Amino acid sequence: MKDAEHVTFGGSGLDRAAERRGDAEALLADPGAKVMPVWRGKPLLEADGEARRGGWIAPDHGLLAGAPRVFLGLDDGAPRFAADVSGWEPGETAETVGAFVDPSEQRHPDLPDTQAFAELRQNMIRLSAREAELAATAKAILGWHVTHRFCAQCGAESSISQGGWQRTCPACGAHHFPRTDPVVIMLITHGNNVLMGRSPGWPEGMYSLLAGFVEPGETIEAAVRREVFEETSVRVGEVSYLASQPWPFPSSLMIGCHGHATSREITIDPAEIEAALWVSREDMMEIVAGHRTDIRAARKGSIAHFLVTRWLSDSLD
């Protein structure tokens, strides 16, 4: 697809320097090294007018005391790290923390007023490509450490190694590596129409492309056909790949595909989705432009929005 590398969270060309992960301590001592703290899944971001950039702090900042540093890569040669500081307790914790939509921001008293822990979904299109990739990587890898503290082989608590890109079990010697869950997200078309759906708990009126996890032993094409049929009973024929997007909510790789429907009748599975409908190209243009109040488009920065807008502009190929 044209401009496929322009999907949010990907394509910035970050040098992950995997061969240097074993030297993370030496990299941390580099004068140019900086750390992005992440609090309960929310990276530290810094306001720059309407834009945002990473809230980078020195490796020896007191906020980071006791927090292991995870090596993210080299940003123009400068080492970049992330650290989980979820143990910090702000004076007040908003009820929206952890919710699908979390507009709250938390400011640490020892950091500048321009820096705050903010939900990444709310700010992803306000970051540069490089800052977005670094923030997404930080959120995803730290989230993996939170949920994979114990060895899946023997149950003992494992320890961080290889700059945060591995966990090693001291009891049985097993090595564990970060997981990424493949998810297909489908632009399903039939003539001049695209299939849209919504999940329970989404903001009122929000619709997006159908999506679902790829199962073990399943191809991407088979996953597209299965997920669409399970959720809507619509049959899909030809399937082609369009683009992908790292999606750190919590650790998915969204695989964007174009599927051609061979049937139109919709019967939803309420255990899967709340609603589904066919939307014409003309109506979708109104929705994306924000001229409709009954249906809201997928969030800007998401691969769903990326694919729909490319479909509207006839630039899928």
One Martini backbone bead per residue (centre of mass of N, CA, C, O) as a GRO file, in nm:
protein
  317
    1MET     BB    1   0.099   0.034   0.017
    2LYS     BB    2   0.064   0.350   0.031
    3ASP     BB    3   0.217   0.475   0.311
    4ALA     BB    4   0.248   0.235   0.525
    5GLU     BB    5   0.482   0.371   0.708
    6HIS     BB    6   0.264   0.598   0.834
    7VAL     BB    7   0.186   0.450   1.065
    8THR     BB    8   0.129   0.459   1.373
    9PHE     BB    9   0.434   0.346   1.545
   10GLY     BB   10   0.569   0.347   1.255
   11GLY     BB   11   0.859   0.417   1.046
   12SER     BB   12   1.118   0.572   1.199
   13GLY     BB   13   1.392   0.397   1.229
   14LEU     BB   14   1.468   0.265   1.482
   15ASP     BB   15   1.750   0.182   1.671
   16ARG     BB   16   1.754  -0.111   1.864
   17ALA     BB   17   2.024  -0.246   1.923
   18ALA     BB   18   2.029  -0.563   1.999
   19GLU     BB   19   2.348  -0.616   2.027
   20ARG     BB   20   2.343  -0.409   2.309
   21ARG     BB   21   2.169  -0.530   2.548
   22GLY     BB   22   2.413  -0.648   2.721
   23ASP     BB   23   2.509  -0.317   2.753
   24ALA     BB   24   2.309  -0.139   2.925
   25GLU     BB   25   2.484  -0.016   3.153
   26ALA     BB   26   2.674   0.142   2.966
   27LEU     BB   27   2.450   0.306   2.824
   28LEU     BB   28   2.342   0.445   3.085
   29ALA     BB   29   2.629   0.609   3.116
   30ASP     BB   30   2.566   0.783   2.902
   31PRO     BB   31   2.535   1.124   2.861
   32GLY     BB   32   2.272   1.079   2.652
   33ALA     BB   33   2.096   0.940   2.843
   34LYS     BB   34   1.744   0.839   2.863
   35VAL     BB   35   1.419   0.840   3.039
   36MET     BB   36   1.095   0.682   3.026
   37PRO     BB   37   0.836   0.707   3.215
   38VAL     BB   38   0.585   0.469   3.347
   39TRP     BB   39   0.236   0.503   3.451
   40ARG     BB   40   0.011   0.277   3.430
   41GLY     BB   41   0.070   0.297   3.098
   42LYS     BB   42   0.174   0.603   3.121
   43PRO     BB   43   0.349   0.818   2.962
   44LEU     BB   44   0.580   1.059   2.958
   45LEU     BB   45   0.485   1.390   2.868
   46GLU     BB   46   0.548   1.682   2.660
   47ALA     BB   47   0.473   1.997   2.610
   48ASP     BB   48   0.449   2.152   2.258
   49GLY     BB   49   0.204   2.293   2.257
   50GLU     BB   50   0.010   2.086   2.065
   51ALA     BB   51   0.231   1.909   2.104
   52ARG     BB   52   0.428   1.608   2.162
   53ARG     BB   53   0.668   1.461   2.386
   54GLY     BB   54   0.891   1.308   2.545
   55GLY     BB   55   0.957   1.247   2.898
   56TRP     BB   56   1.273   1.303   2.959
   57ILE     BB   57   1.511   1.163   3.191
   58ALA     BB   58   1.737   1.104   3.409
   59PRO     BB   59   1.873   0.807   3.532
   60ASP     BB   60   1.909   0.959   3.841
   61HIS     BB   61   1.631   1.001   3.909
   62GLY     BB   62   1.428   0.963   4.184
   63LEU     BB   63   1.179   0.828   4.041
   64LEU     BB   64   1.374   0.562   3.956
   65ALA     BB   65   1.395   0.422   4.212
   66GLY     BB   66   1.419   0.070   4.163
   67ALA     BB   67   1.389   0.088   3.850
   68PRO     BB   68   1.409  -0.080   3.581
   69ARG     BB   69   1.585  -0.064   3.280
   70VAL     BB   70   1.480  -0.028   2.940
   71PHE     BB   71   1.597  -0.086   2.627
   72LEU     BB   72   1.504   0.074   2.317
   73GLY     BB   73   1.752   0.252   2.192
   74LEU     BB   74   1.866   0.463   1.922
   75ASP     BB   75   1.863   0.823   1.909
   76ASP     BB   76   2.087   0.939   1.725
   77GLY     BB   77   2.287   0.759   1.937
   78ALA     BB   78   2.096   0.783   2.181
   79PRO     BB   79   2.007   0.647   2.464
   80ARG     BB   80   1.699   0.462   2.533
   81PHE     BB   81   1.464   0.445   2.804
   82ALA     BB   82   1.264   0.254   3.040
   83ALA     BB   83   1.026   0.297   3.328
   84ASP     BB   84   0.855   0.166   3.603
   85VAL     BB   85   0.637   0.395   3.820
   86SER     BB   86   0.368   0.267   3.965
   87GLY     BB   87   0.441   0.318   4.278
   88TRP     BB   88   0.343   0.585   4.249
   89GLU     BB   89   0.149   0.828   4.450
   90PRO     BB   90  -0.079   1.031   4.400
   91GLY     BB   91  -0.294   1.237   4.549
   92GLU     BB   92  -0.474   1.168   4.292
   93THR     BB   93  -0.705   0.927   4.138
   94ALA     BB   94  -0.860   0.881   3.869
   95GLU     BB   95  -1.128   0.693   3.752
   96THR     BB   96  -1.006   0.669   3.443
   97VAL     BB   97  -0.792   0.488   3.515
   98GLY     BB   98  -0.785   0.225   3.270
   99ALA     BB   99  -0.962   0.327   3.067
  100PHE     BB  100  -1.045   0.372   2.745
  101VAL     BB  101  -1.104   0.667   2.856
  102ASP     BB  102  -0.822   0.894   2.953
  103PRO     BB  103  -0.789   1.239   3.030
  104SER     BB  104  -0.597   1.216   3.246
  105GLU     BB  105  -0.337   1.373   3.449
  106GLN     BB  106  -0.001   1.325   3.588
  107ARG     BB  107   0.193   1.500   3.834
  108HIS     BB  108   0.512   1.540   3.938
  109PRO     BB  109   0.679   1.732   4.175
  110ASP     BB  110   0.983   1.669   4.029
  111LEU     BB  111   0.850   1.797   3.774
  112PRO     BB  112   0.761   1.962   3.525
  113ASP     BB  113   0.460   2.107   3.423
  114THR     BB  114   0.499   1.997   3.118
  115GLN     BB  115   0.484   1.720   3.265
  116ALA     BB  116   0.296   1.408   3.195
  117PHE     BB  117   0.083   1.154   3.254
  118ALA     BB  118  -0.043   0.995   2.951
  119GLU     BB  119  -0.255   0.881   2.732
  120LEU     BB  120  -0.169   0.753   2.429
  121ARG     BB  121  -0.432   0.761   2.260
  122GLN     BB  122  -0.471   1.080   2.307
  123ASN     BB  123  -0.148   1.143   2.173
  124MET     BB  124  -0.034   1.002   1.910
  125ILE     BB  125  -0.080   1.246   1.689
  126ARG     BB  126   0.124   1.451   1.865
  127LEU     BB  127   0.354   1.278   1.770
  128SER     BB  128   0.620   1.178   1.652
  129ALA     BB  129   0.732   0.901   1.507
  130ARG     BB  130   0.959   0.848   1.713
  131GLU     BB  131   0.804   0.903   1.979
  132ALA     BB  132   0.582   0.693   1.927
  133GLU     BB  133   0.765   0.442   1.913
  134LEU     BB  134   0.889   0.472   2.194
  135ALA     BB  135   0.625   0.473   2.360
  136ALA     BB  136   0.515   0.200   2.259
  137THR     BB  137   0.753   0.028   2.349
  138ALA     BB  138   0.746   0.097   2.646
  139LYS     BB  139   0.457   0.003   2.709
  140ALA     BB  140   0.481  -0.294   2.609
  141ILE     BB  141   0.734  -0.401   2.765
  142LEU     BB  142   0.636  -0.326   3.052
  143GLY     BB  143   0.373  -0.488   3.041
  144TRP     BB  144   0.508  -0.765   3.017
  145HIS     BB  145   0.654  -0.763   3.293
  146VAL     BB  146   0.398  -0.751   3.469
  147THR     BB  147   0.268  -1.038   3.336
  148HIS     BB  148   0.586  -1.198   3.346
  149ARG     BB  149   0.732  -1.279   3.631
  150PHE     BB  150   0.678  -1.586   3.579
  151CYS     BB  151   0.757  -1.896   3.514
  152ALA     BB  152   0.614  -2.117   3.274
  153GLN     BB  153   0.775  -2.382   3.369
  154CYS     BB  154   0.801  -2.350   3.721
  155GLY     BB  155   0.702  -2.056   3.876
  156ALA     BB  156   0.928  -1.881   3.914
  157GLU     BB  157   1.089  -1.599   3.963
  158SER     BB  158   1.196  -1.375   3.740
  159SER     BB  159   1.449  -1.198   3.549
  160ILE     BB  160   1.600  -0.935   3.418
  161SER     BB  161   1.733  -0.921   3.078
  162GLN     BB  162   1.868  -0.785   2.810
  163GLY     BB  163   1.757  -0.488   2.865
  164GLY     BB  164   1.443  -0.622   2.886
  165TRP     BB  165   1.432  -0.872   2.646
  166GLN     BB  166   1.437  -1.061   2.906
  167ARG     BB  167   1.368  -1.362   3.097
  168THR     BB  168   1.517  -1.525   3.383
  169CYS     BB  169   1.541  -1.834   3.538
  170PRO     BB  170   1.697  -1.933   3.838
  171ALA     BB  171   1.586  -2.232   3.861
  172CYS     BB  172   1.577  -2.349   3.530
  173GLY     BB  173   1.691  -2.139   3.293
  174ALA     BB  174   1.474  -2.004   3.153
  175HIS     BB  175   1.363  -1.828   2.861
  176HIS     BB  176   1.197  -1.509   2.810
  177PHE     BB  177   0.986  -1.342   2.568
  178PRO     BB  178   0.835  -1.114   2.415
  179ARG     BB  179   0.501  -1.051   2.329
  180THR     BB  180   0.302  -1.076   2.024
  181ASP     BB  181  -0.023  -1.014   1.907
  182PRO     BB  182  -0.200  -1.120   1.643
  183VAL     BB  183  -0.408  -0.892   1.444
  184VAL     BB  184  -0.687  -0.866   1.258
  185ILE     BB  185  -0.780  -0.604   1.022
  186MET     BB  186  -1.084  -0.522   0.831
  187LEU     BB  187  -1.146  -0.432   0.496
  188ILE     BB  188  -1.478  -0.470   0.413
  189THR     BB  189  -1.607  -0.514   0.086
  190HIS     BB  190  -1.909  -0.408  -0.117
  191GLY     BB  191  -1.844  -0.235  -0.346
  192ASN     BB  192  -1.946   0.082  -0.199
  193ASN     BB  193  -1.888  -0.081   0.075
  194VAL     BB  194  -1.840  -0.091   0.436
  195LEU     BB  195  -1.756  -0.274   0.721
  196MET     BB  196  -1.898  -0.208   1.045
  197GLY     BB  197  -1.818  -0.184   1.404
  198ARG     BB  198  -1.905  -0.249   1.760
  199SER     BB  199  -1.812  -0.230   2.094
  200PRO     BB  200  -1.845  -0.265   2.403
  201GLY     BB  201  -1.747   0.048   2.563
  202TRP     BB  202  -1.754   0.242   2.362
  203PRO     BB  203  -1.796   0.521   2.241
  204GLU     BB  204  -2.047   0.689   2.139
  205GLY     BB  205  -2.084   0.592   1.794
  206MET     BB  206  -1.844   0.410   1.759
  207TYR     BB  207  -1.669   0.296   1.467
  208SER     BB  208  -1.515   0.004   1.311
  209LEU     BB  209  -1.322  -0.229   1.225
  210LEU     BB  210  -1.279  -0.542   1.211
  211ALA     BB  211  -1.145  -0.773   1.470
  212GLY     BB  212  -0.882  -1.030   1.544
  213PHE     BB  213  -0.736  -1.304   1.650
  214VAL     BB  214  -0.488  -1.517   1.583
  215GLU     BB  215  -0.467  -1.849   1.555
  216PRO     BB  216  -0.338  -2.134   1.596
  217GLY     BB  217  -0.267  -2.251   1.274
  218GLU     BB  218  -0.326  -1.969   1.127
  219THR     BB  219  -0.398  -1.770   0.884
  220ILE     BB  220  -0.467  -1.458   0.791
  221GLU     BB  221  -0.695  -1.520   0.592
  222ALA     BB  222  -0.856  -1.709   0.781
  223ALA     BB  223  -0.901  -1.502   1.006
  224VAL     BB  224  -1.070  -1.306   0.848
  225ARG     BB  225  -1.303  -1.497   0.773
  226ARG     BB  226  -1.376  -1.593   1.058
  227GLU     BB  227  -1.429  -1.324   1.208
  228VAL     BB  228  -1.650  -1.214   1.024
  229PHE     BB  229  -1.844  -1.452   1.054
  230GLU     BB  230  -1.872  -1.457   1.365
  231GLU     BB  231  -1.979  -1.149   1.388
  232THR     BB  232  -2.182  -1.135   1.093
  233SER     BB  233  -2.204  -1.374   0.858
  234VAL     BB  234  -1.997  -1.283   0.658
  235ARG     BB  235  -1.859  -1.348   0.355
  236VAL     BB  236  -1.518  -1.420   0.240
  237GLY     BB  237  -1.280  -1.404   0.002
  238GLU     BB  238  -1.066  -1.214  -0.093
  239VAL     BB  239  -0.728  -1.159   0.041
  240SER     BB  240  -0.529  -0.871   0.146
  241TYR     BB  241  -0.250  -0.695   0.213
  242LEU     BB  242  -0.159  -0.364   0.355
  243ALA     BB  243  -0.092  -0.325   0.681
  244SER     BB  244   0.083  -0.225   0.984
  245GLN     BB  245   0.049  -0.212   1.363
  246PRO     BB  246   0.155  -0.118   1.646
  247TRP     BB  247  -0.035  -0.211   1.959
  248PRO     BB  248  -0.007  -0.102   2.305
  249PHE     BB  249  -0.323  -0.256   2.391
  250PRO     BB  250  -0.086  -0.400   2.494
  251SER     BB  251   0.045  -0.636   2.249
  252SER     BB  252   0.001  -0.566   1.932
  253LEU     BB  253  -0.040  -0.671   1.581
  254MET     BB  254  -0.170  -0.502   1.323
  255ILE     BB  255  -0.336  -0.661   1.038
  256GLY     BB  256  -0.398  -0.525   0.741
  257CYS     BB  257  -0.696  -0.594   0.543
  258HIS     BB  258  -0.849  -0.698   0.233
  259GLY     BB  259  -1.196  -0.778   0.190
  260HIS     BB  260  -1.424  -0.969  -0.012
  261ALA     BB  261  -1.746  -0.984  -0.021
  262THR     BB  262  -2.009  -1.252  -0.081
  263SER     BB  263  -2.192  -1.109   0.134
  264ARG     BB  264  -2.450  -0.902   0.329
  265GLU     BB  265  -2.578  -1.039   0.551
  266ILE     BB  266  -2.653  -0.955   0.894
  267THR     BB  267  -2.537  -1.146   1.191
  268ILE     BB  268  -2.489  -1.099   1.507
  269ASP     BB  269  -2.265  -1.153   1.780
  270PRO     BB  270  -2.311  -1.046   2.104
  271ALA     BB  271  -2.035  -1.173   2.213
  272GLU     BB  272  -1.858  -0.986   2.010
  273ILE     BB  273  -2.077  -0.761   1.925
  274GLU     BB  274  -2.311  -0.488   1.906
  275ALA     BB  275  -2.253  -0.388   1.598
  276ALA     BB  276  -2.350  -0.372   1.238
  277LEU     BB  277  -2.256  -0.216   0.912
  278TRP     BB  278  -2.318  -0.064   0.613
  279VAL     BB  279  -2.105   0.175   0.437
  280SER     BB  280  -2.087   0.419   0.236
  281ARG     BB  281  -1.873   0.625   0.085
  282GLU     BB  282  -2.037   0.884   0.129
  283ASP     BB  283  -2.091   0.845   0.432
  284MET     BB  284  -1.792   0.815   0.520
  285MET     BB  285  -1.707   1.100   0.446
  286GLU     BB  286  -1.892   1.233   0.659
  287ILE     BB  287  -1.777   1.090   0.908
  288VAL     BB  288  -1.475   1.173   0.882
  289ALA     BB  289  -1.560   1.488   0.877
  290GLY     BB  290  -1.787   1.518   1.118
  291HIS     BB  291  -2.111   1.529   1.000
  292ARG     BB  292  -2.187   1.311   1.210
  293THR     BB  293  -2.380   1.201   1.509
  294ASP     BB  294  -2.432   0.875   1.498
  295ILE     BB  295  -2.136   0.843   1.366
  296ARG     BB  296  -1.808   0.744   1.449
  297ALA     BB  297  -1.494   0.741   1.389
  298ALA     BB  298  -1.209   0.629   1.402
  299ARG     BB  299  -0.929   0.690   1.543
  300LYS     BB  300  -0.682   0.883   1.510
  301GLY     BB  301  -0.396   0.661   1.438
  302SER     BB  302  -0.539   0.431   1.348
  303ILE     BB  303  -0.562   0.177   1.120
  304ALA     BB  304  -0.857   0.215   1.055
  305HIS     BB  305  -0.835   0.508   0.960
  306PHE     BB  306  -0.618   0.460   0.748
  307LEU     BB  307  -0.779   0.260   0.566
  308VAL     BB  308  -1.033   0.427   0.511
  309THR     BB  309  -0.891   0.676   0.380
  310ARG     BB  310  -0.762   0.510   0.149
  311TRP     BB  311  -1.028   0.412   0.031
  312LEU     BB  312  -1.148   0.696  -0.028
  313SER     BB  313  -0.872   0.765  -0.215
  314ASP     BB  314  -0.778   0.521  -0.388
  315SER     BB  315  -0.493   0.398  -0.203
  316LEU     BB  316  -0.442   0.074  -0.169
  317ASP     BB  317  -0.214   0.019  -0.415
   0.00000   0.00000   0.00000
